[in-house]
Amino acid sequence: MDRRTFLKSATVSAATISATSQALAAVEGGQPPIAISSANGLRATDKAMTLLRDGADTLDAVVAGVNIVEEDPDDMSVGYGGLPNEDGIVQLDSSVMHGPTRGAGSVAALEQIVNPSKVAKLVMERTDHVLLVGEGALRFAVAMGFEKQDLLTDRAREVWMRWKRNLSERDDWIDPSDRLPGGEESAALDIPFTYGTINCNAVDANGDISGVTTTSGLSFKIPGRVGDSPIIGAGLYVDNNVGACGSTGRGEANLKTCASFLAVEFMRDGASPEEAGLKALKRIAENTTEPYLLDDDGRPNFDVKFYAVNKKGQFAGVAMWSGAQYAAHDGKENRLRDCAYLYKRA
Ligand code: GLY
């Protein structure tokens, strides 16, 4: 598709946004405290709500929430058990923002530390910096008393080895299943590939707002690759006067648009969380021009999701493509809900 055709299709899509939005736009929430997260964060929103009800600070609440997922070896997109980079090393990214103090902290390409979100919070609290990366971030974490640990679980190592073995038919790696009669296991080649992440945002009864995003990033990434999660304005943005937004999905798309910041600015201008998130997704779609990232209709062939909450406690999850869910605790119930979306899957 040439760019002209793509722009035409993007315009058509823009027209469908408001229809989609209206169809799904029963405004959720509106009575803080509220905790909202990506779909892998039901335990995070539950924990955050428990702490908020006990009067905890909003940032303490959301960080304690995502710590559960960072420590879970079965979540292969975050913390311990996350899928490694192409060298088999788990490198983690995280950011936090604390609305009441306008504080921000983040770490990128951090190795050997299970809870990068806690380190990001200490960058905010204990340094005059916002972002520490790589070796410096690790040294800071160790100085702050964190234990170094191998984050690569046996399961993640096996997935990485499977990925390596299947990179090329012209290397010397042999898949054990190639030696099995019938090649049954080769047929069931199952290599998880993820941009998965957890974002969690909360607003308390006073209208104070905080957020956190934490991830092992793109699986099998080039060592040193940093996604959107630790970049303030991309993977997370909080303005205590307005609301919060964080993201999961293809970080490269979000890095080019600072779309969490953008969504908060749309909310500042009066958009609901759902409208703001959909407009931010539209901005990403408009800025996606690489042919290999577009489907036959000129739409992004990847997903990005936003989780937005405003100061009144209204909230929404939005996704580029239909079928996605997010987690939210609205003070009454903690459950998965359907994301509004920009494009409907066939
Ligand atoms: N959104 C997570 C990443 O791209 O690393």
mmCIF file of C-alpha atoms and ligand atoms in Angstrom:
data_model
loop_
_atom_site.group_PDB
_atom_site.id
_atom_site.type_symbol
_atom_site.label_atom_id
_atom_site.label_comp_id
_atom_site.label_asym_id
_atom_site.label_seq_id
_atom_site.Cartn_x
_atom_site.Cartn_y
_atom_site.Cartn_z
ATOM 1 C CA MET A 1 0.000 0.000 0.000
ATOM 2 C CA ASP A 2 1.309 3.462 -0.822
ATOM 3 C CA ARG A 3 1.202 6.252 1.721
ATOM 4 C CA ARG A 4 -1.759 7.990 0.065
ATOM 5 C CA THR A 5 -3.905 4.879 0.261
ATOM 6 C CA PHE A 6 -2.804 4.376 3.825
ATOM 7 C CA LEU A 7 -3.770 7.894 4.824
ATOM 8 C CA LYS A 8 -7.160 7.398 3.213
ATOM 9 C CA SER A 9 -7.702 4.244 5.199
ATOM 10 C CA ALA A 10 -6.513 5.979 8.375
ATOM 11 C CA THR A 11 -9.095 8.697 7.798
ATOM 12 C CA VAL A 12 -11.838 6.122 7.421
ATOM 13 C CA SER A 13 -10.618 4.495 10.597
ATOM 14 C CA ALA A 14 -10.734 7.812 12.380
ATOM 15 C CA ALA A 15 -14.387 8.115 11.459
ATOM 16 C CA THR A 16 -15.065 4.738 12.972
ATOM 17 C CA ILE A 17 -13.383 5.661 16.219
ATOM 18 C CA SER A 18 -16.219 7.746 17.557
ATOM 19 C CA ALA A 19 -18.772 5.099 16.573
ATOM 20 C CA THR A 20 -16.743 2.400 18.296
ATOM 21 C CA SER A 21 -16.169 4.652 21.222
ATOM 22 C CA GLN A 22 -19.845 5.487 21.562
ATOM 23 C CA ALA A 23 -20.775 1.844 21.331
ATOM 24 C CA LEU A 24 -18.570 1.009 24.260
ATOM 25 C CA ALA A 25 -18.569 4.291 26.064
ATOM 26 C CA ALA A 26 -20.539 3.704 29.227
ATOM 27 C CA VAL A 27 -18.064 5.645 31.406
ATOM 28 C CA GLU A 28 -16.570 3.270 33.922
ATOM 29 C CA GLY A 29 -15.806 4.259 37.488
ATOM 30 C CA GLY A 30 -16.061 7.742 38.881
ATOM 31 C CA GLN A 31 -15.835 7.024 42.595
ATOM 32 C CA PRO A 32 -12.228 6.883 43.840
ATOM 33 C CA PRO A 33 -10.368 4.930 45.061
ATOM 34 C CA ILE A 34 -9.769 3.180 41.750
ATOM 35 C CA ALA A 35 -6.984 0.865 40.608
ATOM 36 C CA ILE A 36 -6.549 -0.057 36.934
ATOM 37 C CA SER A 37 -4.036 -2.352 35.257
ATOM 38 C CA SER A 38 -3.229 -4.451 32.222
ATOM 39 C CA ALA A 39 -5.011 -7.806 32.015
ATOM 40 C CA ASN A 40 -2.181 -9.609 33.819
ATOM 41 C CA GLY A 41 -2.729 -7.291 36.818
ATOM 42 C CA LEU A 42 -5.872 -8.532 38.577
ATOM 43 C CA ARG A 43 -3.802 -9.417 41.632
ATOM 44 C CA ALA A 44 -2.106 -6.025 41.384
ATOM 45 C CA THR A 45 -5.364 -4.059 41.395
ATOM 46 C CA ASP A 46 -6.657 -6.182 44.257
ATOM 47 C CA LYS A 47 -3.540 -5.533 46.332
ATOM 48 C CA ALA A 48 -3.494 -1.839 45.439
ATOM 49 C CA MET A 49 -7.149 -1.434 46.474
ATOM 50 C CA THR A 50 -6.539 -3.180 49.807
ATOM 51 C CA LEU A 51 -3.688 -0.790 50.531
ATOM 52 C CA LEU A 52 -5.593 2.284 49.338
ATOM 53 C CA ARG A 53 -8.471 1.411 51.663
ATOM 54 C CA ASP A 54 -5.934 1.226 54.490
ATOM 55 C CA GLY A 55 -4.837 4.770 53.623
ATOM 56 C CA ALA A 56 -1.635 3.868 51.772
ATOM 57 C CA ASP A 57 0.030 6.309 49.422
ATOM 58 C CA THR A 58 -1.039 5.703 45.807
ATOM 59 C CA LEU A 59 2.484 4.901 44.612
ATOM 60 C CA ASP A 60 3.139 2.474 47.471
ATOM 61 C CA ALA A 61 -0.151 0.794 46.571
ATOM 62 C CA VAL A 62 0.514 0.284 42.862
ATOM 63 C CA VAL A 63 4.152 -0.740 43.336
ATOM 64 C CA ALA A 64 3.119 -3.361 45.907
ATOM 65 C CA GLY A 65 0.544 -4.531 43.364
ATOM 66 C CA VAL A 66 2.946 -5.017 40.465
ATOM 67 C CA ASN A 67 5.571 -6.596 42.743
ATOM 68 C CA ILE A 68 3.295 -9.670 42.869
ATOM 69 C CA VAL A 69 3.568 -10.041 39.105
ATOM 70 C CA GLU A 70 7.289 -9.193 38.985
ATOM 71 C CA GLU A 71 7.898 -12.055 41.424
ATOM 72 C CA ASP A 72 5.667 -14.542 39.582
ATOM 73 C CA PRO A 73 7.784 -16.982 37.511
ATOM 74 C CA ASP A 74 4.737 -17.841 35.402
ATOM 75 C CA ASP A 75 4.374 -14.324 33.963
ATOM 76 C CA MET A 76 6.942 -14.377 31.174
ATOM 77 C CA SER A 77 6.614 -10.676 30.385
ATOM 78 C CA VAL A 78 7.668 -9.134 33.684
ATOM 79 C CA GLY A 79 10.438 -9.502 36.288
ATOM 80 C CA TYR A 80 11.508 -12.984 37.439
ATOM 81 C CA GLY A 81 10.687 -15.507 34.703
ATOM 82 C CA GLY A 82 10.501 -12.818 32.000
ATOM 83 C CA LEU A 83 11.733 -13.834 28.548
ATOM 84 C CA PRO A 84 15.371 -12.873 27.979
ATOM 85 C CA ASN A 85 17.158 -10.905 25.279
ATOM 86 C CA GLU A 86 18.847 -12.650 22.350
ATOM 87 C CA ASP A 87 21.847 -13.483 24.564
ATOM 88 C CA GLY A 88 19.630 -15.235 27.121
ATOM 89 C CA ILE A 89 19.912 -12.384 29.652
ATOM 90 C CA VAL A 90 16.771 -10.953 31.281
ATOM 91 C CA GLN A 91 16.896 -7.148 31.096
ATOM 92 C CA LEU A 92 14.136 -5.236 32.872
ATOM 93 C CA ASP A 93 12.644 -1.753 32.399
ATOM 94 C CA SER A 94 10.394 0.133 34.823
ATOM 95 C CA SER A 95 9.117 3.593 35.643
ATOM 96 C CA VAL A 96 7.090 5.184 38.429
ATOM 97 C CA MET A 97 5.363 8.548 38.803
ATOM 98 C CA HIS A 98 4.031 9.975 42.053
ATOM 99 C CA GLY A 99 1.353 12.566 41.416
ATOM 100 C CA PRO A 100 1.289 14.420 44.757
ATOM 101 C CA THR A 101 5.031 15.228 44.668
ATOM 102 C CA ARG A 102 5.329 15.341 40.862
ATOM 103 C CA GLY A 103 8.091 12.741 41.289
ATOM 104 C CA ALA A 104 9.382 10.371 38.615
ATOM 105 C CA GLY A 105 11.987 7.617 38.555
ATOM 106 C CA SER A 106 12.947 4.841 36.184
ATOM 107 C CA VAL A 107 15.446 2.128 35.333
ATOM 108 C CA ALA A 108 16.270 0.513 32.003
ATOM 109 C CA ALA A 109 18.131 -2.629 30.953
ATOM 110 C CA LEU A 110 18.476 -3.587 34.617
ATOM 111 C CA GLU A 111 19.707 -7.143 35.189
ATOM 112 C CA GLN A 112 19.528 -9.519 38.165
ATOM 113 C CA ILE A 113 16.989 -7.566 40.243
ATOM 114 C CA VAL A 114 13.504 -9.061 40.642
ATOM 115 C CA ASN A 115 11.672 -5.798 41.405
ATOM 116 C CA PRO A 116 12.798 -3.039 39.012
ATOM 117 C CA SER A 117 9.759 -0.990 40.054
ATOM 118 C CA LYS A 118 11.139 -0.721 43.588
ATOM 119 C CA VAL A 119 14.477 0.426 42.190
ATOM 120 C CA ALA A 120 12.727 3.000 39.975
ATOM 121 C CA LYS A 121 10.921 4.320 43.053
ATOM 122 C CA LEU A 122 14.244 4.677 44.881
ATOM 123 C CA VAL A 123 15.749 6.515 41.900
ATOM 124 C CA MET A 124 12.886 8.973 42.383
ATOM 125 C CA GLU A 125 13.221 9.176 46.168
ATOM 126 C CA ARG A 126 16.947 8.945 46.740
ATOM 127 C CA THR A 127 18.611 10.626 43.771
ATOM 128 C CA ASP A 128 18.378 13.853 41.823
ATOM 129 C CA HIS A 129 18.066 11.805 38.627
ATOM 130 C CA VAL A 130 15.105 10.321 36.816
ATOM 131 C CA LEU A 131 16.550 7.437 34.759
ATOM 132 C CA LEU A 132 19.388 5.009 35.511
ATOM 133 C CA VAL A 133 20.388 2.326 32.997
ATOM 134 C CA GLY A 134 22.303 -0.935 32.782
ATOM 135 C CA GLU A 135 25.351 -1.393 34.966
ATOM 136 C CA GLY A 136 24.798 1.916 36.772
ATOM 137 C CA ALA A 137 21.221 0.948 37.618
ATOM 138 C CA LEU A 138 22.423 -2.409 38.957
ATOM 139 C CA ARG A 139 25.127 -0.796 41.092
ATOM 140 C CA PHE A 140 22.562 1.642 42.452
ATOM 141 C CA ALA A 141 20.183 -1.230 43.299
ATOM 142 C CA VAL A 142 22.916 -3.180 45.075
ATOM 143 C CA ALA A 143 23.930 -0.040 47.007
ATOM 144 C CA MET A 144 20.283 0.261 48.068
ATOM 145 C CA GLY A 145 20.383 -3.265 49.475
ATOM 146 C CA PHE A 146 18.799 -5.294 46.685
ATOM 147 C CA GLU A 147 19.981 -8.897 46.250
ATOM 148 C CA LYS A 148 21.286 -10.003 42.876
ATOM 149 C CA GLN A 149 19.504 -13.044 41.495
ATOM 150 C CA ASP A 150 19.442 -15.069 38.264
ATOM 151 C CA LEU A 151 16.114 -14.067 36.706
ATOM 152 C CA LEU A 152 16.131 -16.689 33.947
ATOM 153 C CA THR A 153 13.841 -19.546 34.969
ATOM 154 C CA ASP A 154 14.222 -23.021 33.452
ATOM 155 C CA ARG A 155 11.001 -22.442 31.512
ATOM 156 C CA ALA A 156 12.186 -19.116 30.065
ATOM 157 C CA ARG A 157 15.577 -20.681 29.233
ATOM 158 C CA GLU A 158 13.853 -23.506 27.341
ATOM 159 C CA VAL A 159 11.744 -21.010 25.367
ATOM 160 C CA TRP A 160 14.879 -18.989 24.539
ATOM 161 C CA MET A 161 16.700 -22.154 23.393
ATOM 162 C CA ARG A 162 13.734 -23.066 21.199
ATOM 163 C CA TRP A 163 13.842 -19.582 19.663
ATOM 164 C CA LYS A 164 17.584 -19.908 19.058
ATOM 165 C CA ARG A 165 17.272 -23.327 17.480
ATOM 166 C CA ASN A 166 14.645 -22.055 15.084
ATOM 167 C CA LEU A 167 16.365 -18.848 14.006
ATOM 168 C CA SER A 168 17.865 -20.398 10.943
ATOM 169 C CA GLU A 169 18.112 -23.713 9.152
ATOM 170 C CA ARG A 170 21.706 -22.915 8.337
ATOM 171 C CA ASP A 171 23.235 -22.970 11.799
ATOM 172 C CA ASP A 172 24.480 -25.799 13.978
ATOM 173 C CA TRP A 173 21.638 -25.844 16.525
ATOM 174 C CA ILE A 174 19.564 -29.018 16.531
ATOM 175 C CA ASP A 175 16.076 -29.127 17.962
ATOM 176 C CA PRO A 176 15.798 -32.279 20.118
ATOM 177 C CA SER A 177 12.347 -32.897 18.670
ATOM 178 C CA ASP A 178 13.925 -33.217 15.204
ATOM 179 C CA ARG A 179 15.228 -36.533 16.405
ATOM 180 C CA LEU A 180 11.852 -37.852 17.498
ATOM 181 C CA PRO A 181 10.012 -40.251 15.208
ATOM 182 C CA GLY A 182 7.233 -38.470 13.382
ATOM 183 C CA GLY A 183 8.530 -35.045 14.373
ATOM 184 C CA GLU A 184 5.422 -34.483 16.486
ATOM 185 C CA GLU A 185 7.074 -31.994 18.782
ATOM 186 C CA SER A 186 8.513 -29.999 15.890
ATOM 187 C CA ALA A 187 5.006 -29.561 14.589
ATOM 188 C CA ALA A 188 3.936 -28.059 17.863
ATOM 189 C CA LEU A 189 6.544 -25.314 17.764
ATOM 190 C CA ASP A 190 5.382 -22.961 20.452
ATOM 191 C CA ILE A 191 7.611 -19.977 21.033
ATOM 192 C CA PRO A 192 5.957 -17.258 23.089
ATOM 193 C CA PHE A 193 6.851 -13.815 21.777
ATOM 194 C CA THR A 194 5.831 -10.859 23.825
ATOM 195 C CA TYR A 195 5.925 -7.120 24.318
ATOM 196 C CA GLY A 196 4.030 -7.957 27.514
ATOM 197 C CA THR A 197 4.292 -5.661 30.456
ATOM 198 C CA ILE A 198 2.270 -4.609 33.485
ATOM 199 C CA ASN A 199 1.056 -1.076 34.048
ATOM 200 C CA CYS A 200 -0.943 -0.174 37.160
ATOM 201 C CA ASN A 201 -2.408 3.243 38.021
ATOM 202 C CA ALA A 202 -4.442 4.353 41.030
ATOM 203 C CA VAL A 203 -6.400 7.354 42.240
ATOM 204 C CA ASP A 204 -7.266 7.568 45.921
ATOM 205 C CA ALA A 205 -10.193 9.139 47.754
ATOM 206 C CA ASN A 206 -8.323 12.488 47.879
ATOM 207 C CA GLY A 207 -7.878 12.487 44.100
ATOM 208 C CA ASP A 208 -4.144 11.797 44.354
ATOM 209 C CA ILE A 209 -2.775 9.718 41.486
ATOM 210 C CA SER A 210 0.251 7.492 40.867
ATOM 211 C CA GLY A 211 1.347 4.917 38.328
ATOM 212 C CA VAL A 212 3.958 2.265 37.599
ATOM 213 C CA THR A 213 4.974 0.303 34.519
ATOM 214 C CA THR A 214 7.340 -2.683 34.652
ATOM 215 C CA THR A 215 8.458 -5.221 32.043
ATOM 216 C CA SER A 216 11.054 -7.613 30.724
ATOM 217 C CA GLY A 217 10.382 -5.922 27.401
ATOM 218 C CA LEU A 218 10.403 -7.393 23.937
ATOM 219 C CA SER A 219 11.372 -11.063 24.034
ATOM 220 C CA PHE A 220 14.720 -11.925 22.392
ATOM 221 C CA LYS A 221 15.470 -8.223 21.924
ATOM 222 C CA ILE A 222 18.886 -6.971 20.885
ATOM 223 C CA PRO A 223 20.850 -6.579 24.147
ATOM 224 C CA GLY A 224 20.495 -3.030 25.414
ATOM 225 C CA ARG A 225 17.157 -2.434 23.668
ATOM 226 C CA VAL A 226 14.974 -0.198 25.831
ATOM 227 C CA GLY A 227 11.240 -0.046 25.271
ATOM 228 C CA ASP A 228 8.646 2.509 26.259
ATOM 229 C CA SER A 229 8.077 1.282 29.822
ATOM 230 C CA PRO A 230 10.881 3.254 31.523
ATOM 231 C CA ILE A 231 10.440 6.372 29.427
ATOM 232 C CA ILE A 232 8.388 9.007 31.202
ATOM 233 C CA GLY A 233 5.657 10.156 28.818
ATOM 234 C CA ALA A 234 5.784 6.971 26.722
ATOM 235 C CA GLY A 235 5.138 3.941 28.942
ATOM 236 C CA LEU A 236 3.716 6.018 31.783
ATOM 237 C CA TYR A 237 2.540 9.512 32.539
ATOM 238 C CA VAL A 238 0.850 10.964 35.613
ATOM 239 C CA ASP A 239 -0.361 14.499 36.217
ATOM 240 C CA ASN A 240 -1.949 14.873 39.626
ATOM 241 C CA ASN A 241 -4.280 17.591 38.315
ATOM 242 C CA VAL A 242 -5.569 15.408 35.496
ATOM 243 C CA GLY A 243 -4.993 11.654 35.570
ATOM 244 C CA ALA A 244 -2.667 8.832 34.595
ATOM 245 C CA CYS A 245 -2.016 6.674 31.570
ATOM 246 C CA GLY A 246 0.332 3.744 31.009
ATOM 247 C CA SER A 247 0.894 1.283 28.204
ATOM 248 C CA THR A 248 1.639 -2.246 27.136
ATOM 249 C CA GLY A 249 2.394 -3.481 23.647
ATOM 250 C CA ARG A 250 4.851 -2.469 20.948
ATOM 251 C CA GLY A 251 7.101 -0.007 22.742
ATOM 252 C CA GLU A 252 8.789 1.301 19.608
ATOM 253 C CA ALA A 253 5.477 2.718 18.359
ATOM 254 C CA ASN A 254 4.803 4.392 21.661
ATOM 255 C CA LEU A 255 8.325 5.800 21.974
ATOM 256 C CA LYS A 256 7.831 7.736 18.743
ATOM 257 C CA THR A 257 4.624 9.374 19.936
ATOM 258 C CA CYS A 258 4.995 9.733 23.752
ATOM 259 C CA ALA A 259 1.421 8.544 23.730
ATOM 260 C CA SER A 260 0.852 8.181 27.495
ATOM 261 C CA PHE A 261 1.703 11.861 27.867
ATOM 262 C CA LEU A 262 -0.512 12.588 24.898
ATOM 263 C CA ALA A 263 -3.471 10.728 26.429
ATOM 264 C CA VAL A 264 -3.115 12.673 29.683
ATOM 265 C CA GLU A 265 -3.035 15.912 27.688
ATOM 266 C CA PHE A 266 -6.203 14.858 25.846
ATOM 267 C CA MET A 267 -7.816 14.254 29.262
ATOM 268 C CA ARG A 268 -6.655 17.708 30.378
ATOM 269 C CA ASP A 269 -8.527 19.091 27.375
ATOM 270 C CA GLY A 270 -11.728 17.362 28.462
ATOM 271 C CA ALA A 271 -11.582 13.933 26.825
ATOM 272 C CA SER A 272 -12.777 10.956 28.844
ATOM 273 C CA PRO A 273 -10.127 8.302 29.573
ATOM 274 C CA GLU A 274 -11.561 6.160 26.771
ATOM 275 C CA GLU A 275 -11.634 8.995 24.225
ATOM 276 C CA ALA A 276 -8.126 10.082 25.236
ATOM 277 C CA GLY A 277 -6.714 6.580 24.868
ATOM 278 C CA LEU A 278 -8.354 6.052 21.467
ATOM 279 C CA LYS A 279 -7.027 9.389 20.211
ATOM 280 C CA ALA A 280 -3.537 8.415 21.363
ATOM 281 C CA LEU A 281 -3.865 5.098 19.502
ATOM 282 C CA LYS A 282 -4.968 6.967 16.405
ATOM 283 C CA ARG A 283 -1.826 9.106 16.655
ATOM 284 C CA ILE A 284 0.249 5.922 16.729
ATOM 285 C CA ALA A 285 -1.620 4.543 13.702
ATOM 286 C CA GLU A 286 -1.042 7.783 11.786
ATOM 287 C CA ASN A 287 2.674 7.621 12.555
ATOM 288 C CA THR A 288 3.080 4.001 11.496
ATOM 289 C CA THR A 289 4.296 4.087 7.910
ATOM 290 C CA GLU A 290 6.793 1.207 7.771
ATOM 291 C CA PRO A 291 5.346 -1.312 5.251
ATOM 292 C CA TYR A 292 6.332 -4.288 7.403
ATOM 293 C CA LEU A 293 4.237 -2.874 10.274
ATOM 294 C CA LEU A 294 1.052 -2.425 8.227
ATOM 295 C CA ASP A 295 -1.594 -4.938 7.231
ATOM 296 C CA ASP A 296 -3.168 -5.073 3.778
ATOM 297 C CA ASP A 297 -5.593 -2.302 4.778
ATOM 298 C CA GLY A 298 -2.829 0.012 5.998
ATOM 299 C CA ARG A 299 -3.522 -0.560 9.671
ATOM 300 C CA PRO A 300 -0.815 -1.272 12.265
ATOM 301 C CA ASN A 301 -0.289 -5.025 12.434
ATOM 302 C CA PHE A 302 0.709 -4.837 16.119
ATOM 303 C CA ASP A 303 -1.080 -4.026 19.334
ATOM 304 C CA VAL A 304 -0.629 -1.213 21.810
ATOM 305 C CA LYS A 305 -2.908 -0.806 24.825
ATOM 306 C CA PHE A 306 -3.447 2.095 27.191
ATOM 307 C CA TYR A 307 -4.858 2.093 30.727
ATOM 308 C CA ALA A 308 -6.139 5.523 31.669
ATOM 309 C CA VAL A 309 -7.777 6.982 34.767
ATOM 310 C CA ASN A 310 -8.737 10.566 35.525
ATOM 311 C CA LYS A 311 -8.856 12.488 38.778
ATOM 312 C CA LYS A 312 -12.587 11.806 39.130
ATOM 313 C CA GLY A 313 -11.891 8.066 39.057
ATOM 314 C CA GLN A 314 -13.284 7.446 35.575
ATOM 315 C CA PHE A 315 -11.180 4.858 33.775
ATOM 316 C CA ALA A 316 -10.779 2.870 30.561
ATOM 317 C CA GLY A 317 -8.598 0.325 28.843
ATOM 318 C CA VAL A 318 -8.144 0.815 25.096
ATOM 319 C CA ALA A 319 -6.405 -1.319 22.499
ATOM 320 C CA MET A 320 -5.417 -0.968 18.863
ATOM 321 C CA TRP A 321 -7.283 -4.208 18.107
ATOM 322 C CA SER A 322 -10.536 -5.654 19.433
ATOM 323 C CA GLY A 323 -10.570 -8.581 21.828
ATOM 324 C CA ALA A 324 -8.285 -7.179 24.528
ATOM 325 C CA GLN A 325 -9.091 -6.865 28.202
ATOM 326 C CA TYR A 326 -7.794 -4.951 31.184
ATOM 327 C CA ALA A 327 -8.115 -5.251 34.956
ATOM 328 C CA ALA A 328 -9.813 -2.689 37.168
ATOM 329 C CA HIS A 329 -10.986 -2.470 40.747
ATOM 330 C CA ASP A 330 -13.716 0.164 40.923
ATOM 331 C CA GLY A 331 -14.099 -0.043 44.690
ATOM 332 C CA LYS A 332 -16.923 -2.560 44.387
ATOM 333 C CA GLU A 333 -15.492 -5.297 42.241
ATOM 334 C CA ASN A 334 -12.170 -6.326 40.844
ATOM 335 C CA ARG A 335 -12.496 -7.897 37.417
ATOM 336 C CA LEU A 336 -11.353 -8.025 33.827
ATOM 337 C CA ARG A 337 -13.219 -5.690 31.470
ATOM 338 C CA ASP A 338 -13.238 -5.317 27.680
ATOM 339 C CA CYS A 339 -10.979 -2.700 26.147
ATOM 340 C CA ALA A 340 -12.426 -0.190 23.697
ATOM 341 C CA TYR A 341 -10.564 -0.490 20.424
ATOM 342 C CA LEU A 342 -9.568 1.294 17.270
ATOM 343 C CA TYR A 343 -9.852 -1.605 14.801
ATOM 344 C CA LYS A 344 -12.072 -4.681 14.840
ATOM 345 C CA ARG A 345 -10.418 -7.990 14.147
ATOM 346 C CA ALA A 346 -11.937 -9.915 11.257
HETATM 347 N N1 GLY B 1 5.839 -2.097 26.010
HETATM 348 C C1 GLY B 1 6.920 -2.873 26.434
HETATM 349 C C2 GLY B 1 8.046 -2.870 25.522
HETATM 350 O O1 GLY B 1 7.916 -2.631 24.337
HETATM 351 O O2 GLY B 1 9.148 -3.136 25.972
#
